[in-house]
Short mmCIF file of C-alpha atoms in Angstrom, two decimals:
data_model
loop_
_atom_site.label_atom_id
_atom_site.label_comp_id
_atom_site.label_asym_id
_atom_site.label_seq_id
_atom_site.Cartn_x
_atom_site.Cartn_y
_atom_site.Cartn_z
CA GLY A 1 -8.91 12.81 -14.28
CA ILE A 2 -7.48 11.74 -10.97
CA GLN A 3 -3.76 11.04 -11.28
CA VAL A 4 -1.39 9.12 -9.06
CA GLU A 5 2.21 9.08 -10.21
CA GLN A 6 4.86 7.00 -8.49
CA SER A 7 8.59 7.21 -8.91
CA PRO A 8 10.91 5.59 -9.52
CA PRO A 9 9.25 2.69 -11.33
CA ASP A 10 12.14 0.38 -10.42
CA LEU A 11 14.68 0.50 -7.63
CA ILE A 12 17.54 -1.91 -7.00
CA LEU A 13 19.41 -1.70 -3.71
CA GLN A 14 22.02 -3.49 -1.69
CA GLU A 15 20.90 -4.76 1.69
CA GLY A 16 21.40 -2.05 4.31
CA ALA A 17 20.82 0.88 1.96
CA ASN A 18 18.14 3.53 2.46
CA SER A 19 15.55 4.51 -0.13
CA THR A 20 12.83 7.05 -0.80
CA LEU A 21 9.74 6.34 -2.88
CA ARG A 22 7.61 9.21 -4.11
CA CYS A 23 3.92 9.55 -4.88
CA ASN A 24 2.49 12.65 -6.58
CA PHE A 25 -1.23 13.19 -6.70
CA SER A 26 -3.68 15.74 -8.02
CA ASP A 27 -6.35 17.47 -5.92
CA SER A 28 -7.02 17.11 -2.23
CA VAL A 29 -7.42 13.69 -0.64
CA ASN A 30 -9.42 12.20 2.19
CA ASN A 31 -7.40 9.00 2.16
CA LEU A 32 -3.87 8.25 1.04
CA GLN A 33 -2.37 4.85 1.69
CA TRP A 34 0.88 3.03 1.05
CA PHE A 35 0.83 -0.71 0.43
CA HIS A 36 3.42 -3.42 -0.08
CA GLN A 37 2.35 -6.24 -2.36
CA ASN A 38 3.80 -9.52 -1.20
CA PRO A 39 4.86 -12.31 -3.57
CA TRP A 40 1.46 -13.96 -3.19
CA GLY A 41 -0.35 -10.85 -4.32
CA GLN A 42 -1.79 -9.55 -1.08
CA LEU A 43 -1.64 -5.81 -0.49
CA ILE A 44 -0.24 -5.23 2.96
CA ASN A 45 -1.12 -1.92 4.63
CA LEU A 46 1.92 0.16 5.46
CA PHE A 47 0.50 3.59 6.20
CA TYR A 48 -2.78 5.46 6.15
CA ILE A 49 -1.45 8.98 5.80
CA PRO A 50 -3.57 11.70 4.18
CA SER A 51 -1.30 14.25 5.88
CA GLY A 52 1.61 14.46 8.29
CA THR A 53 4.33 11.98 9.18
CA LYS A 54 4.19 8.47 10.60
CA GLN A 55 6.82 5.92 11.49
CA ASN A 56 6.69 2.18 11.89
CA GLY A 57 10.04 0.56 12.59
CA ARG A 58 12.35 1.01 9.61
CA LEU A 59 9.59 2.54 7.54
CA SER A 60 8.26 6.05 7.69
CA ALA A 61 6.01 8.15 5.50
CA THR A 62 5.31 11.83 5.04
CA THR A 63 2.43 13.42 3.13
CA VAL A 64 2.49 17.12 2.30
CA ALA A 65 -1.12 17.56 1.27
CA THR A 66 -0.74 21.21 0.26
CA GLU A 67 1.98 20.26 -2.24
CA ARG A 68 0.24 17.06 -3.35
CA TYR A 69 2.93 14.49 -2.64
CA SER A 70 3.78 11.68 -0.29
CA LEU A 71 7.11 10.00 0.45
CA LEU A 72 7.82 6.53 1.77
CA TYR A 73 11.21 6.04 3.42
CA ILE A 74 12.76 2.64 3.90
CA SER A 75 15.89 2.55 6.02
CA SER A 76 18.42 -0.27 6.33
CA SER A 77 16.75 -2.27 3.55
CA GLN A 78 16.38 -6.03 3.94
CA THR A 79 15.79 -8.64 1.25
CA THR A 80 12.30 -9.15 2.66
CA ASP A 81 11.50 -5.54 1.68
CA SER A 82 11.54 -6.60 -1.98
CA GLY A 83 8.27 -6.36 -3.84
CA VAL A 84 6.00 -3.73 -5.30
CA TYR A 85 5.04 -0.64 -3.33
CA PHE A 86 1.80 1.09 -4.22
CA CYS A 87 0.47 4.47 -3.32
CA ALA A 88 -3.31 4.87 -3.49
CA ARG A 89 -5.61 7.81 -2.94
CA ASP A 90 -9.33 8.36 -2.82
CA ARG A 91 -11.45 10.86 -4.68
CA GLY A 92 -11.49 13.26 -1.72
CA SER A 93 -14.81 11.96 -0.44
CA THR A 94 -16.13 9.16 1.71
CA LEU A 95 -16.60 6.83 -1.24
CA GLY A 96 -14.40 3.77 -0.95
CA ARG A 97 -12.83 3.81 -4.39
CA LEU A 98 -9.03 4.06 -4.42
CA TYR A 99 -6.93 5.22 -7.35
CA PHE A 100 -3.61 3.41 -7.53
CA GLY A 101 -0.29 4.41 -8.95
CA ARG A 102 1.64 1.98 -11.15
CA GLY A 103 3.87 1.05 -8.25
CA THR A 104 7.59 0.96 -7.52
CA GLN A 105 9.28 -2.42 -7.96
CA LEU A 106 11.91 -2.67 -5.23
CA THR A 107 14.60 -5.34 -5.37
CA VAL A 108 16.99 -5.67 -2.44
CA TRP A 109 20.08 -7.82 -3.00
CA PRO A 110 21.96 -9.48 -0.14
CA LYS B 1 -9.52 -9.96 14.73
CA ALA B 2 -9.83 -11.76 11.41
CA GLY B 3 -8.80 -9.95 8.25
CA VAL B 4 -10.50 -9.85 4.88
CA THR B 5 -11.13 -13.35 3.57
CA GLN B 6 -11.43 -14.14 -0.10
CA THR B 7 -12.42 -17.49 -1.54
CA PRO B 8 -11.36 -19.34 -3.51
CA ARG B 9 -7.65 -18.45 -3.68
CA TYR B 10 -7.12 -19.96 -7.11
CA LEU B 11 -9.50 -20.78 -9.92
CA ILE B 12 -9.15 -22.13 -13.43
CA LYS B 13 -12.10 -21.72 -15.77
CA THR B 14 -12.80 -22.23 -19.44
CA ARG B 15 -13.80 -19.46 -21.84
CA GLY B 16 -17.55 -18.93 -21.83
CA GLN B 17 -18.06 -20.17 -18.30
CA GLN B 18 -19.08 -17.99 -15.40
CA VAL B 19 -17.43 -17.58 -12.02
CA THR B 20 -18.39 -16.28 -8.58
CA LEU B 21 -15.84 -14.92 -6.14
CA SER B 22 -16.53 -14.30 -2.47
CA CYS B 23 -15.26 -11.74 0.01
CA SER B 24 -15.88 -11.57 3.75
CA PRO B 25 -14.87 -8.18 5.17
CA ILE B 26 -13.41 -7.41 8.55
CA SER B 27 -16.06 -7.64 11.24
CA GLY B 28 -17.79 -4.29 11.62
CA HIS B 29 -16.79 -3.05 8.17
CA ARG B 30 -19.67 -2.11 5.92
CA SER B 31 -17.89 -1.12 2.73
CA VAL B 32 -16.49 -3.65 0.28
CA SER B 33 -14.63 -2.77 -2.93
CA TRP B 34 -13.34 -4.99 -5.69
CA TYR B 35 -10.29 -4.48 -7.89
CA GLN B 36 -8.80 -6.31 -10.85
CA GLN B 37 -5.04 -6.47 -11.22
CA THR B 38 -3.34 -7.39 -14.48
CA PRO B 39 0.26 -6.81 -15.59
CA GLY B 40 -0.84 -4.52 -18.39
CA GLN B 41 -3.51 -2.42 -16.70
CA GLY B 42 -2.38 -2.42 -13.10
CA LEU B 43 -4.98 -2.16 -10.36
CA GLN B 44 -8.38 -1.19 -11.68
CA PHE B 45 -11.50 -0.49 -9.66
CA LEU B 46 -14.51 -2.70 -10.33
CA PHE B 47 -17.18 -1.65 -7.85
CA GLU B 48 -17.90 -0.62 -4.28
CA TYR B 49 -20.75 -1.65 -2.01
CA PHE B 50 -21.89 -0.07 1.20
CA SER B 51 -24.78 -1.40 3.26
CA GLU B 52 -25.94 -3.63 0.39
CA THR B 53 -26.00 -0.75 -2.12
CA GLN B 54 -23.62 -0.31 -5.03
CA ARG B 55 -22.17 3.18 -4.55
CA ASN B 56 -19.62 3.26 -7.30
CA LYS B 57 -18.79 1.28 -10.43
CA GLY B 58 -15.69 1.19 -12.57
CA ASN B 59 -15.43 1.02 -16.32
CA PHE B 60 -16.03 -2.68 -16.88
CA PRO B 61 -18.53 -4.45 -19.14
CA GLY B 62 -21.87 -5.68 -17.83
CA ARG B 63 -20.47 -9.22 -17.61
CA PHE B 64 -18.98 -8.09 -14.31
CA SER B 65 -21.51 -7.79 -11.52
CA GLY B 66 -21.58 -7.92 -7.77
CA ARG B 67 -23.72 -7.77 -4.72
CA GLN B 68 -23.46 -7.34 -0.98
CA PHE B 69 -25.44 -9.19 1.64
CA SER B 70 -26.89 -7.94 4.91
CA ASN B 71 -23.88 -9.35 6.81
CA SER B 72 -21.60 -7.22 4.55
CA ARG B 73 -20.18 -10.25 2.74
CA SER B 74 -19.86 -9.60 -0.96
CA GLU B 75 -19.73 -11.64 -4.12
CA MET B 76 -18.69 -10.71 -7.61
CA ASN B 77 -19.70 -12.61 -10.69
CA VAL B 78 -18.17 -12.70 -14.13
CA SER B 79 -20.25 -14.27 -16.87
CA THR B 80 -19.14 -15.48 -20.29
CA LEU B 81 -15.49 -15.52 -19.31
CA GLU B 82 -12.87 -14.29 -21.77
CA LEU B 83 -9.15 -14.97 -21.79
CA GLY B 84 -8.56 -11.33 -20.87
CA ASP B 85 -10.42 -11.81 -17.59
CA SER B 86 -7.44 -13.75 -16.26
CA ALA B 87 -6.26 -11.62 -13.37
CA LEU B 88 -5.81 -11.27 -9.65
CA TYR B 89 -9.08 -10.09 -8.11
CA LEU B 90 -8.67 -8.21 -4.85
CA CYS B 91 -11.31 -7.30 -2.35
CA ALA B 92 -10.95 -4.50 0.18
CA SER B 93 -13.03 -3.61 3.18
CA SER B 94 -13.33 -0.41 5.15
CA LYS B 95 -15.62 0.84 7.85
CA GLY B 96 -17.18 3.15 5.34
CA GLU B 97 -18.85 6.45 6.08
CA TRP B 98 -16.01 8.74 7.26
CA GLU B 99 -13.43 6.04 7.85
CA THR B 100 -12.10 4.98 4.48
CA GLU B 101 -8.84 3.19 5.30
CA ALA B 102 -8.94 0.05 3.16
CA PHE B 103 -7.72 -3.42 4.10
CA PHE B 104 -7.21 -6.02 1.40
CA GLY B 105 -7.72 -9.74 1.24
CA GLN B 106 -5.24 -12.21 -0.22
CA GLY B 107 -6.95 -12.16 -3.58
CA THR B 108 -8.37 -14.72 -5.97
CA ARG B 109 -6.17 -15.61 -8.90
CA LEU B 110 -8.41 -16.46 -11.86
CA THR B 111 -7.03 -18.14 -14.94
CA VAL B 112 -9.24 -18.47 -18.00
CA VAL B 113 -8.14 -21.08 -20.54
#
């Protein structure tokens, strides 16, 4: 079946530290996204990144499609970065279904 | 432009009742997908609609159903509610066809008592 594995499952950091979250996936993808789930449950789009590298402020992401992994980098962590980060991929087609990993629970202490 | 809107935000129902949740996608988006999130199972796919047609369905019992209207708004219905249906229900919209980037609503938190 389609697998999405995220690591680490939990990450605890001091404010100002940098972190790397990893997402491994099987097979080729048409769509790979990173989300941050806020305390109210909404999934906030971070990156749409089936391949290549993107940056948005303190966050950046890289997907190496040929090696089936994606990385999310968070630099100079802030307490507001706390929450669950999800990686999700599609089936490699235009169908809208996403397969989610179990997430990384990030806690940033002041 | 407005994001994905889900109503209601919170709902408390009794076992055996039925419930209808609503999702209005981003203007111009034709694909709507529904997901259930629970602490034990994580995020699980329920179904996907595109241009009023169900294109994909997850592994859920027949008590879970949905539909999409001509304006792309979607509803999902759960009949004969069980305690285990308590969850956060998330709706996502995308343009569909070749553009599959998904945008999520704030969710409906359903509690079954």
